[in-house]
Amino acid sequence: MSDYRNYPEDWIHEKNAPTSMADELEPLCISVGLYVKPSARMTVTVCLPPLKQPGQSISNWDLMEKIKKAVSPIELSSIRVITSTIELVRFEAELPSRKILAKVIKALDGYTLKVMGFFEPLKVRAAEAKSDFPTRHDWDEFFRNSNNMNELEPGERPDTIYLAKMPSNWFKECGSTDDSMPSEHVLQNVFERFGTVRCVDIPVCDPYRRKMSAQISGIRTTGFSFGQEILFEGYVQFVEYISFVRAMDFLRNKKLVKKMPDDRIFEAAIKVDFDKNKHLSDKNIQKRCVERERLKELEKQKISEECQKCEKEEGNTGKEYVDRRSQSEEKHRRKRNQEKRLKKERLLNEMIAEEERKLLIAQRKLESRRLLSVLFWRIEAKLRKKDSRMKISSRDLEEDLQSELETKLRQALLREQEQRLRKRIEAKMILGKLHTTKSGNRKD
């Protein structure tokens, strides 16, 4: 794959150098901060090789990312697919500045992309996008070949510009609210720099315009509307042909730019064309006035019929209203009486419940007193019984001690007698041995 380092030095410098949008701005109306800048659009065509394997495909998103990477560090303002076939994929890309358009085209034209799944690199062709802006030849030929046009009448000759995709917030009166419509006066002041403006029309500012037929309403863009319109379409008609030509040449292949007080810049890709439907011709203006008056009358009739219907219903229902009123009052009276009766019953029930509660408290107090007296009596009986048991046990203890003492004394006396007897026996035995010894000595 090619590398941008192989490009000429001036191309590298241009890629790395920041481009200033302010250098390309041309003032349209400085008082409201409107400018124009040239659009820089190009087409990039990627030629695809024949697909040899079944199910083989290529991602358009992948191709777009590779194209963006090829022109890096320059960032494309936008890129979209306009044609996708088996043989090629064509993209339309927009650059932030027209100064670098030629060099970007030169760099991309002949560039090769290496895509996964394909052995051969894909060739890229780049060229400046063809402009769809009408030329002088286009409107001259249109009005010359149209049979129902009269070049002497305004609106039936090349003098009216059709504008679409115009941001509503950029054309509001100073100090207006966010939900206000774009101002025809502001639009006229913006385009008076090219010459005297004969007439200006913004269809969205007319509340009856959507109810008119498409031939005279001037509304050419249709779609869903979510409350306040973000974009609008308008018509500007000049008195002189040269003013129309100046305006068309000035807006050719341009984008509308809004410069905020804090130097922030916003762009809008507006659509500019010459009017082909005689929208601001005297006949169509008169038709719209007649249709507007008719719609107003219908609206008034509808409101009047609704009022009459309401009055008729009120007249027919007068008696019914009185009956309903009396029934309602009777119902409220019965309801109040029932509420009073229920209140008395509730108070009586509360009094009975209070008396029952007091009686229950008295009964509980009496029962508690009886229970305490019985409890104290039982405790006293237990204490008496315990005292008697303690006295009996003390006497038994004294007797046991006395008997034990007597037993010990008796045993001590017996031991003394036994010792005395043993001493006596030992003394007798000693005396017997002495007598035996003496008698033996005598015999000798």
PDB file of N, CA, C and O in Angstrom, residues 365-433:
ATOM      1  N   LYS A 365     -59.213  -3.581  87.359  1.00  0.00           N
ATOM      2  CA  LYS A 365     -58.615  -3.130  88.617  1.00  0.00           C
ATOM      3  C   LYS A 365     -59.065  -4.017  89.776  1.00  0.00           C
ATOM      4  O   LYS A 365     -58.262  -4.416  90.636  1.00  0.00           O
ATOM      5  N   LEU A 366     -60.393  -4.336  89.818  1.00  0.00           N
ATOM      6  CA  LEU A 366     -60.918  -5.185  90.884  1.00  0.00           C
ATOM      7  C   LEU A 366     -60.286  -6.573  90.835  1.00  0.00           C
ATOM      8  O   LEU A 366     -59.881  -7.128  91.870  1.00  0.00           O
ATOM      9  N   GLU A 367     -60.203  -7.124  89.635  1.00  0.00           N
ATOM     10  CA  GLU A 367     -59.599  -8.448  89.497  1.00  0.00           C
ATOM     11  C   GLU A 367     -58.130  -8.428  89.896  1.00  0.00           C
ATOM     12  O   GLU A 367     -57.626  -9.372  90.519  1.00  0.00           O
ATOM     13  N   SER A 368     -57.445  -7.348  89.563  1.00  0.00           N
ATOM     14  CA  SER A 368     -56.031  -7.268  89.931  1.00  0.00           C
ATOM     15  C   SER A 368     -55.871  -7.190  91.448  1.00  0.00           C
ATOM     16  O   SER A 368     -54.951  -7.789  92.022  1.00  0.00           O
ATOM     17  N   ARG A 369     -56.801  -6.447  92.121  1.00  0.00           N
ATOM     18  CA  ARG A 369     -56.722  -6.375  93.581  1.00  0.00           C
ATOM     19  C   ARG A 369     -56.961  -7.748  94.208  1.00  0.00           C
ATOM     20  O   ARG A 369     -56.253  -8.162  95.132  1.00  0.00           O
ATOM     21  N   ARG A 370     -57.995  -8.448  93.704  1.00  0.00           N
ATOM     22  CA  ARG A 370     -58.273  -9.790  94.224  1.00  0.00           C
ATOM     23  C   ARG A 370     -57.081 -10.714  93.987  1.00  0.00           C
ATOM     24  O   ARG A 370     -56.691 -11.498  94.857  1.00  0.00           O
ATOM     25  N   LEU A 371     -56.524 -10.615  92.831  1.00  0.00           N
ATOM     26  CA  LEU A 371     -55.389 -11.471  92.507  1.00  0.00           C
ATOM     27  C   LEU A 371     -54.198 -11.174  93.416  1.00  0.00           C
ATOM     28  O   LEU A 371     -53.510 -12.089  93.896  1.00  0.00           O
ATOM     29  N   LEU A 372     -53.974  -9.891  93.714  1.00  0.00           N
ATOM     30  CA  LEU A 372     -52.866  -9.521  94.593  1.00  0.00           C
ATOM     31  C   LEU A 372     -53.097 -10.031  96.017  1.00  0.00           C
ATOM     32  O   LEU A 372     -52.166 -10.504  96.688  1.00  0.00           O
ATOM     33  N   SER A 373     -54.372  -9.919  96.491  1.00  0.00           N
ATOM     34  CA  SER A 373     -54.660 -10.392  97.851  1.00  0.00           C
ATOM     35  C   SER A 373     -54.437 -11.898  97.960  1.00  0.00           C
ATOM     36  O   SER A 373     -53.842 -12.398  98.922  1.00  0.00           O
ATOM     37  N   VAL A 374     -54.916 -12.650  96.957  1.00  0.00           N
ATOM     38  CA  VAL A 374     -54.704 -14.103  96.964  1.00  0.00           C
ATOM     39  C   VAL A 374     -53.219 -14.424  96.903  1.00  0.00           C
ATOM     40  O   VAL A 374     -52.719 -15.323  97.590  1.00  0.00           O
ATOM     41  N   LEU A 375     -52.509 -13.669  96.091  1.00  0.00           N
ATOM     42  CA  LEU A 375     -51.077 -13.907  95.947  1.00  0.00           C
ATOM     43  C   LEU A 375     -50.345 -13.641  97.259  1.00  0.00           C
ATOM     44  O   LEU A 375     -49.491 -14.436  97.698  1.00  0.00           O
ATOM     45  N   PHE A 376     -50.686 -12.526  97.928  1.00  0.00           N
ATOM     46  CA  PHE A 376     -50.053 -12.224  99.215  1.00  0.00           C
ATOM     47  C   PHE A 376     -50.376 -13.299 100.261  1.00  0.00           C
ATOM     48  O   PHE A 376     -49.525 -13.679 101.072  1.00  0.00           O
ATOM     49  N   TRP A 377     -51.635 -13.787 100.275  1.00  0.00           N
ATOM     50  CA  TRP A 377     -52.023 -14.827 101.239  1.00  0.00           C
ATOM     51  C   TRP A 377     -51.207 -16.097 101.014  1.00  0.00           C
ATOM     52  O   TRP A 377     -50.735 -16.714 101.958  1.00  0.00           O
ATOM     53  N   ARG A 378     -51.041 -16.463  99.760  1.00  0.00           N
ATOM     54  CA  ARG A 378     -50.265 -17.667  99.456  1.00  0.00           C
ATOM     55  C   ARG A 378     -48.797 -17.495  99.858  1.00  0.00           C
ATOM     56  O   ARG A 378     -48.163 -18.425 100.370  1.00  0.00           O
ATOM     57  N   ILE A 379     -48.277 -16.298  99.595  1.00  0.00           N
ATOM     58  CA  ILE A 379     -46.882 -16.054  99.978  1.00  0.00           C
ATOM     59  C   ILE A 379     -46.710 -16.154 101.489  1.00  0.00           C
ATOM     60  O   ILE A 379     -45.745 -16.752 102.001  1.00  0.00           O
ATOM     61  N   GLU A 380     -47.684 -15.589 102.235  1.00  0.00           N
ATOM     62  CA  GLU A 380     -47.610 -15.635 103.695  1.00  0.00           C
ATOM     63  C   GLU A 380     -47.689 -17.074 104.200  1.00  0.00           C
ATOM     64  O   GLU A 380     -46.960 -17.478 105.123  1.00  0.00           O
ATOM     65  N   ALA A 381     -48.579 -17.881 103.584  1.00  0.00           N
ATOM     66  CA  ALA A 381     -48.704 -19.290 103.993  1.00  0.00           C
ATOM     67  C   ALA A 381     -47.410 -20.042 103.729  1.00  0.00           C
ATOM     68  O   ALA A 381     -46.957 -20.850 104.559  1.00  0.00           O
ATOM     69  N   LYS A 382     -46.815 -19.771 102.585  1.00  0.00           N
ATOM     70  CA  LYS A 382     -45.546 -20.440 102.279  1.00  0.00           C
ATOM     71  C   LYS A 382     -44.465 -20.056 103.276  1.00  0.00           C
ATOM     72  O   LYS A 382     -43.659 -20.892 103.694  1.00  0.00           O
ATOM     73  N   LEU A 383     -44.440 -18.780 103.668  1.00  0.00           N
ATOM     74  CA  LEU A 383     -43.427 -18.341 104.637  1.00  0.00           C
ATOM     75  C   LEU A 383     -43.627 -19.018 105.994  1.00  0.00           C
ATOM     76  O   LEU A 383     -42.665 -19.428 106.658  1.00  0.00           O
ATOM     77  N   ARG A 384     -44.913 -19.117 106.419  1.00  0.00           N
ATOM     78  CA  ARG A 384     -45.184 -19.785 107.699  1.00  0.00           C
ATOM     79  C   ARG A 384     -44.745 -21.245 107.657  1.00  0.00           C
ATOM     80  O   ARG A 384     -44.129 -21.758 108.593  1.00  0.00           O
ATOM     81  N   LYS A 385     -45.093 -21.897 106.581  1.00  0.00           N
ATOM     82  CA  LYS A 385     -44.729 -23.306 106.449  1.00  0.00           C
ATOM     83  C   LYS A 385     -43.216 -23.478 106.455  1.00  0.00           C
ATOM     84  O   LYS A 385     -42.668 -24.404 107.055  1.00  0.00           O
ATOM     85  N   LYS A 386     -42.554 -22.562 105.841  1.00  0.00           N
ATOM     86  CA  LYS A 386     -41.095 -22.629 105.770  1.00  0.00           C
ATOM     87  C   LYS A 386     -40.475 -22.417 107.154  1.00  0.00           C
ATOM     88  O   LYS A 386     -39.505 -23.080 107.533  1.00  0.00           O
ATOM     89  N   ASP A 387     -41.070 -21.496 107.969  1.00  0.00           N
ATOM     90  CA  ASP A 387     -40.559 -21.254 109.324  1.00  0.00           C
ATOM     91  C   ASP A 387     -40.719 -22.494 110.200  1.00  0.00           C
ATOM     92  O   ASP A 387     -39.815 -22.868 110.966  1.00  0.00           O
ATOM     93  N   SER A 388     -41.886 -23.150 110.093  1.00  0.00           N
ATOM     94  CA  SER A 388     -42.112 -24.358 110.902  1.00  0.00           C
ATOM     95  C   SER A 388     -41.123 -25.455 110.520  1.00  0.00           C
ATOM     96  O   SER A 388     -40.577 -26.151 111.375  1.00  0.00           O
ATOM     97  N   ARG A 389     -40.877 -25.568 109.225  1.00  0.00           N
ATOM     98  CA  ARG A 389     -39.917 -26.573 108.773  1.00  0.00           C
ATOM     99  C   ARG A 389     -38.526 -26.261 109.285  1.00  0.00           C
ATOM    100  O   ARG A 389     -37.764 -27.151 109.660  1.00  0.00           O
ATOM    101  N   MET A 390     -38.189 -25.017 109.339  1.00  0.00           N
ATOM    102  CA  MET A 390     -36.865 -24.637 109.820  1.00  0.00           C
ATOM    103  C   MET A 390     -36.706 -24.955 111.302  1.00  0.00           C
ATOM    104  O   MET A 390     -35.643 -25.397 111.747  1.00  0.00           O
ATOM    105  N   LYS A 391     -37.779 -24.744 112.135  1.00  0.00           N
ATOM    106  CA  LYS A 391     -37.708 -25.068 113.564  1.00  0.00           C
ATOM    107  C   LYS A 391     -37.507 -26.565 113.767  1.00  0.00           C
ATOM    108  O   LYS A 391     -36.691 -27.007 114.565  1.00  0.00           O
ATOM    109  N   ILE A 392     -38.282 -27.374 113.061  1.00  0.00           N
ATOM    110  CA  ILE A 392     -38.161 -28.832 113.185  1.00  0.00           C
ATOM    111  C   ILE A 392     -36.771 -29.288 112.788  1.00  0.00           C
ATOM    112  O   ILE A 392     -36.130 -30.117 113.440  1.00  0.00           O
ATOM    113  N   SER A 393     -36.262 -28.762 111.774  1.00  0.00           N
ATOM    114  CA  SER A 393     -34.936 -29.179 111.312  1.00  0.00           C
ATOM    115  C   SER A 393     -33.854 -28.770 112.300  1.00  0.00           C
ATOM    116  O   SER A 393     -32.857 -29.470 112.476  1.00  0.00           O
ATOM    117  N   SER A 394     -34.027 -27.654 113.030  1.00  0.00           N
ATOM    118  CA  SER A 394     -33.012 -27.238 114.023  1.00  0.00           C
ATOM    119  C   SER A 394     -32.989 -28.211 115.217  1.00  0.00           C
ATOM    120  O   SER A 394     -31.924 -28.568 115.726  1.00  0.00           O
ATOM    121  N   ARG A 395     -34.174 -28.663 115.659  1.00  0.00           N
ATOM    122  CA  ARG A 395     -34.210 -29.635 116.754  1.00  0.00           C
ATOM    123  C   ARG A 395     -33.559 -30.951 116.357  1.00  0.00           C
ATOM    124  O   ARG A 395     -32.794 -31.555 117.106  1.00  0.00           O
ATOM    125  N   ASP A 396     -33.879 -31.410 115.176  1.00  0.00           N
ATOM    126  CA  ASP A 396     -33.258 -32.652 114.688  1.00  0.00           C
ATOM    127  C   ASP A 396     -31.751 -32.506 114.613  1.00  0.00           C
ATOM    128  O   ASP A 396     -30.998 -33.449 114.905  1.00  0.00           O
ATOM    129  N   LEU A 397     -31.309 -31.318 114.218  1.00  0.00           N
ATOM    130  CA  LEU A 397     -29.872 -31.096 114.088  1.00  0.00           C
ATOM    131  C   LEU A 397     -29.191 -31.184 115.475  1.00  0.00           C
ATOM    132  O   LEU A 397     -28.111 -31.781 115.623  1.00  0.00           O
ATOM    133  N   GLU A 398     -29.837 -30.618 116.496  1.00  0.00           N
ATOM    134  CA  GLU A 398     -29.258 -30.669 117.843  1.00  0.00           C
ATOM    135  C   GLU A 398     -29.174 -32.116 118.351  1.00  0.00           C
ATOM    136  O   GLU A 398     -28.166 -32.531 118.927  1.00  0.00           O
ATOM    137  N   GLU A 399     -30.260 -32.864 118.088  1.00  0.00           N
ATOM    138  CA  GLU A 399     -30.253 -34.263 118.528  1.00  0.00           C
ATOM    139  C   GLU A 399     -29.165 -35.049 117.810  1.00  0.00           C
ATOM    140  O   GLU A 399     -28.471 -35.871 118.416  1.00  0.00           O
ATOM    141  N   ASP A 400     -29.022 -34.796 116.531  1.00  0.00           N
ATOM    142  CA  ASP A 400     -27.993 -35.510 115.767  1.00  0.00           C
ATOM    143  C   ASP A 400     -26.605 -35.163 116.293  1.00  0.00           C
ATOM    144  O   ASP A 400     -25.736 -36.045 116.418  1.00  0.00           O
ATOM    145  N   LEU A 401     -26.393 -33.888 116.597  1.00  0.00           N
ATOM    146  CA  LEU A 401     -25.086 -33.482 117.110  1.00  0.00           C
ATOM    147  C   LEU A 401     -24.802 -34.140 118.466  1.00  0.00           C
ATOM    148  O   LEU A 401     -23.671 -34.601 118.736  1.00  0.00           O
ATOM    149  N   GLN A 402     -25.824 -34.184 119.321  1.00  0.00           N
ATOM    150  CA  GLN A 402     -25.635 -34.770 120.645  1.00  0.00           C
ATOM    151  C   GLN A 402     -25.342 -36.261 120.551  1.00  0.00           C
ATOM    152  O   GLN A 402     -24.446 -36.781 121.232  1.00  0.00           O
ATOM    153  N   SER A 403     -26.096 -36.954 119.672  1.00  0.00           N
ATOM    154  CA  SER A 403     -25.866 -38.401 119.526  1.00  0.00           C
ATOM    155  C   SER A 403     -24.491 -38.662 118.937  1.00  0.00           C
ATOM    156  O   SER A 403     -23.789 -39.609 119.336  1.00  0.00           O
ATOM    157  N   GLU A 404     -24.087 -37.808 118.006  1.00  0.00           N
ATOM    158  CA  GLU A 404     -22.771 -37.987 117.394  1.00  0.00           C
ATOM    159  C   GLU A 404     -21.675 -37.749 118.434  1.00  0.00           C
ATOM    160  O   GLU A 404     -20.668 -38.479 118.470  1.00  0.00           O
ATOM    161  N   LEU A 405     -21.885 -36.755 119.304  1.00  0.00           N
ATOM    162  CA  LEU A 405     -20.895 -36.474 120.347  1.00  0.00           C
ATOM    163  C   LEU A 405     -20.789 -37.647 121.332  1.00  0.00           C
ATOM    164  O   LEU A 405     -19.685 -38.064 121.732  1.00  0.00           O
ATOM    165  N   GLU A 406     -21.944 -38.203 121.701  1.00  0.00           N
ATOM    166  CA  GLU A 406     -21.944 -39.350 122.609  1.00  0.00           C
ATOM    167  C   GLU A 406     -21.230 -40.528 121.974  1.00  0.00           C
ATOM    168  O   GLU A 406     -20.466 -41.248 122.635  1.00  0.00           O
ATOM    169  N   THR A 407     -21.464 -40.724 120.688  1.00  0.00           N
ATOM    170  CA  THR A 407     -20.815 -41.843 119.992  1.00  0.00           C
ATOM    171  C   THR A 407     -19.310 -41.666 120.000  1.00  0.00           C
ATOM    172  O   THR A 407     -18.546 -42.615 120.218  1.00  0.00           O
ATOM    173  N   LYS A 408     -18.868 -40.431 119.738  1.00  0.00           N
ATOM    174  CA  LYS A 408     -17.428 -40.178 119.725  1.00  0.00           C
ATOM    175  C   LYS A 408     -16.826 -40.388 121.112  1.00  0.00           C
ATOM    176  O   LYS A 408     -15.729 -40.951 121.240  1.00  0.00           O
ATOM    177  N   LEU A 409     -17.521 -39.973 122.184  1.00  0.00           N
ATOM    178  CA  LEU A 409     -17.016 -40.166 123.540  1.00  0.00           C
ATOM    179  C   LEU A 409     -16.936 -41.649 123.884  1.00  0.00           C
ATOM    180  O   LEU A 409     -15.958 -42.127 124.488  1.00  0.00           O
ATOM    181  N   ARG A 410     -17.972 -42.367 123.461  1.00  0.00           N
ATOM    182  CA  ARG A 410     -18.006 -43.804 123.742  1.00  0.00           C
ATOM    183  C   ARG A 410     -16.844 -44.490 123.042  1.00  0.00           C
ATOM    184  O   ARG A 410     -16.175 -45.371 123.609  1.00  0.00           O
ATOM    185  N   GLN A 411     -16.601 -44.097 121.806  1.00  0.00           N
ATOM    186  CA  GLN A 411     -15.491 -44.704 121.067  1.00  0.00           C
ATOM    187  C   GLN A 411     -14.150 -44.368 121.725  1.00  0.00           C
ATOM    188  O   GLN A 411     -13.239 -45.205 121.785  1.00  0.00           O
ATOM    189  N   ALA A 412     -14.026 -43.139 122.202  1.00  0.00           N
ATOM    190  CA  ALA A 412     -12.770 -42.756 122.869  1.00  0.00           C
ATOM    191  C   ALA A 412     -12.546 -43.587 124.143  1.00  0.00           C
ATOM    192  O   ALA A 412     -11.421 -44.053 124.423  1.00  0.00           O
ATOM    193  N   LEU A 413     -13.603 -43.819 124.935  1.00  0.00           N
ATOM    194  CA  LEU A 413     -13.492 -44.629 126.145  1.00  0.00           C
ATOM    195  C   LEU A 413     -13.112 -46.058 125.804  1.00  0.00           C
ATOM    196  O   LEU A 413     -12.274 -46.693 126.474  1.00  0.00           O
ATOM    197  N   LEU A 414     -13.714 -46.582 124.743  1.00  0.00           N
ATOM    198  CA  LEU A 414     -13.410 -47.945 124.338  1.00  0.00           C
ATOM    199  C   LEU A 414     -11.951 -48.056 123.923  1.00  0.00           C
ATOM    200  O   LEU A 414     -11.276 -49.060 124.237  1.00  0.00           O
ATOM    201  N   ARG A 415     -11.434 -47.052 123.221  1.00  0.00           N
ATOM    202  CA  ARG A 415     -10.041 -47.103 122.795  1.00  0.00           C
ATOM    203  C   ARG A 415      -9.111 -47.054 124.021  1.00  0.00           C
ATOM    204  O   ARG A 415      -8.091 -47.759 124.086  1.00  0.00           O
ATOM    205  N   GLU A 416      -9.459 -46.236 125.016  1.00  0.00           N
ATOM    206  CA  GLU A 416      -8.624 -46.171 126.231  1.00  0.00           C
ATOM    207  C   GLU A 416      -8.628 -47.512 126.983  1.00  0.00           C
ATOM    208  O   GLU A 416      -7.580 -47.995 127.451  1.00  0.00           O
ATOM    209  N   GLN A 417      -9.824 -48.134 127.112  1.00  0.00           N
ATOM    210  CA  GLN A 417      -9.912 -49.435 127.793  1.00  0.00           C
ATOM    211  C   GLN A 417      -9.093 -50.490 127.057  1.00  0.00           C
ATOM    212  O   GLN A 417      -8.413 -51.327 127.657  1.00  0.00           O
ATOM    213  N   GLU A 418      -9.174 -50.419 125.704  1.00  0.00           N
ATOM    214  CA  GLU A 418      -8.427 -51.400 124.907  1.00  0.00           C
ATOM    215  C   GLU A 418      -6.928 -51.231 125.123  1.00  0.00           C
ATOM    216  O   GLU A 418      -6.182 -52.209 125.255  1.00  0.00           O
ATOM    217  N   GLN A 419      -6.474 -49.990 125.170  1.00  0.00           N
ATOM    218  CA  GLN A 419      -5.047 -49.744 125.383  1.00  0.00           C
ATOM    219  C   GLN A 419      -4.613 -50.243 126.780  1.00  0.00           C
ATOM    220  O   GLN A 419      -3.522 -50.808 126.946  1.00  0.00           O
ATOM    221  N   ARG A 420      -5.449 -50.014 127.784  1.00  0.00           N
ATOM    222  CA  ARG A 420      -5.131 -50.483 129.139  1.00  0.00           C
ATOM    223  C   ARG A 420      -5.018 -52.011 129.194  1.00  0.00           C
ATOM    224  O   ARG A 420      -4.103 -52.586 129.815  1.00  0.00           O
ATOM    225  N   LEU A 421      -5.973 -52.680 128.506  1.00  0.00           N
ATOM    226  CA  LEU A 421      -5.938 -54.142 128.504  1.00  0.00           C
ATOM    227  C   LEU A 421      -4.675 -54.627 127.815  1.00  0.00           C
ATOM    228  O   LEU A 421      -4.043 -55.600 128.262  1.00  0.00           O
ATOM    229  N   ARG A 422      -4.295 -54.000 126.714  1.00  0.00           N
ATOM    230  CA  ARG A 422      -3.088 -54.418 126.004  1.00  0.00           C
ATOM    231  C   ARG A 422      -1.857 -54.241 126.893  1.00  0.00           C
ATOM    232  O   ARG A 422      -0.945 -55.096 126.920  1.00  0.00           O
ATOM    233  N   LYS A 423      -1.824 -53.112 127.615  1.00  0.00           N
ATOM    234  CA  LYS A 423      -0.663 -52.899 128.502  1.00  0.00           C
ATOM    235  C   LYS A 423      -0.608 -53.957 129.608  1.00  0.00           C
ATOM    236  O   LYS A 423       0.464 -54.446 129.956  1.00  0.00           O
ATOM    237  N   ARG A 424      -1.762 -54.305 130.156  1.00  0.00           N
ATOM    238  CA  ARG A 424      -1.810 -55.317 131.210  1.00  0.00           C
ATOM    239  C   ARG A 424      -1.331 -56.673 130.680  1.00  0.00           C
ATOM    240  O   ARG A 424      -0.570 -57.399 131.326  1.00  0.00           O
ATOM    241  N   ILE A 425      -1.825 -57.012 129.464  1.00  0.00           N
ATOM    242  CA  ILE A 425      -1.432 -58.307 128.885  1.00  0.00           C
ATOM    243  C   ILE A 425       0.068 -58.326 128.621  1.00  0.00           C
ATOM    244  O   ILE A 425       0.763 -59.327 128.884  1.00  0.00           O
ATOM    245  N   GLU A 426       0.590 -57.226 128.111  1.00  0.00           N
ATOM    246  CA  GLU A 426       2.030 -57.176 127.832  1.00  0.00           C
ATOM    247  C   GLU A 426       2.829 -57.300 129.140  1.00  0.00           C
ATOM    248  O   GLU A 426       3.874 -57.971 129.195  1.00  0.00           O
ATOM    249  N   ALA A 427       2.340 -56.655 130.203  1.00  0.00           N
ATOM    250  CA  ALA A 427       3.047 -56.726 131.486  1.00  0.00           C
ATOM    251  C   ALA A 427       3.025 -58.152 132.023  1.00  0.00           C
ATOM    252  O   ALA A 427       4.039 -58.667 132.544  1.00  0.00           O
ATOM    253  N   LYS A 428       1.877 -58.846 131.917  1.00  0.00           N
ATOM    254  CA  LYS A 428       1.772 -60.225 132.371  1.00  0.00           C
ATOM    255  C   LYS A 428       2.709 -61.116 131.590  1.00  0.00           C
ATOM    256  O   LYS A 428       3.357 -62.025 132.139  1.00  0.00           O
ATOM    257  N   MET A 429       2.811 -60.905 130.275  1.00  0.00           N
ATOM    258  CA  MET A 429       3.683 -61.733 129.449  1.00  0.00           C
ATOM    259  C   MET A 429       5.137 -61.502 129.836  1.00  0.00           C
ATOM    260  O   MET A 429       5.945 -62.449 129.887  1.00  0.00           O
ATOM    261  N   ILE A 430       5.508 -60.265 130.118  1.00  0.00           N
ATOM    262  CA  ILE A 430       6.889 -59.977 130.522  1.00  0.00           C
ATOM    263  C   ILE A 430       7.192 -60.654 131.864  1.00  0.00           C
ATOM    264  O   ILE A 430       8.260 -61.259 132.074  1.00  0.00           O
ATOM    265  N   LEU A 431       6.238 -60.599 132.802  1.00  0.00           N
ATOM    266  CA  LEU A 431       6.439 -61.233 134.106  1.00  0.00           C
ATOM    267  C   LEU A 431       6.563 -62.748 133.960  1.00  0.00           C
ATOM    268  O   LEU A 431       7.376 -63.412 134.632  1.00  0.00           O
ATOM    269  N   GLY A 432       5.768 -63.348 133.065  1.00  0.00           N
ATOM    270  CA  GLY A 432       5.832 -64.798 132.857  1.00  0.00           C
ATOM    271  C   GLY A 432       7.191 -65.191 132.322  1.00  0.00           C
ATOM    272  O   GLY A 432       7.757 -66.219 132.723  1.00  0.00           O
ATOM    273  N   LYS A 433       7.763 -64.426 131.414  1.00  0.00           N
ATOM    274  CA  LYS A 433       9.089 -64.735 130.869  1.00  0.00           C
ATOM    275  C   LYS A 433      10.144 -64.620 131.951  1.00  0.00           C
ATOM    276  O   LYS A 433      11.086 -65.434 132.016  1.00  0.00           O
TER     277      LYS A 433
END
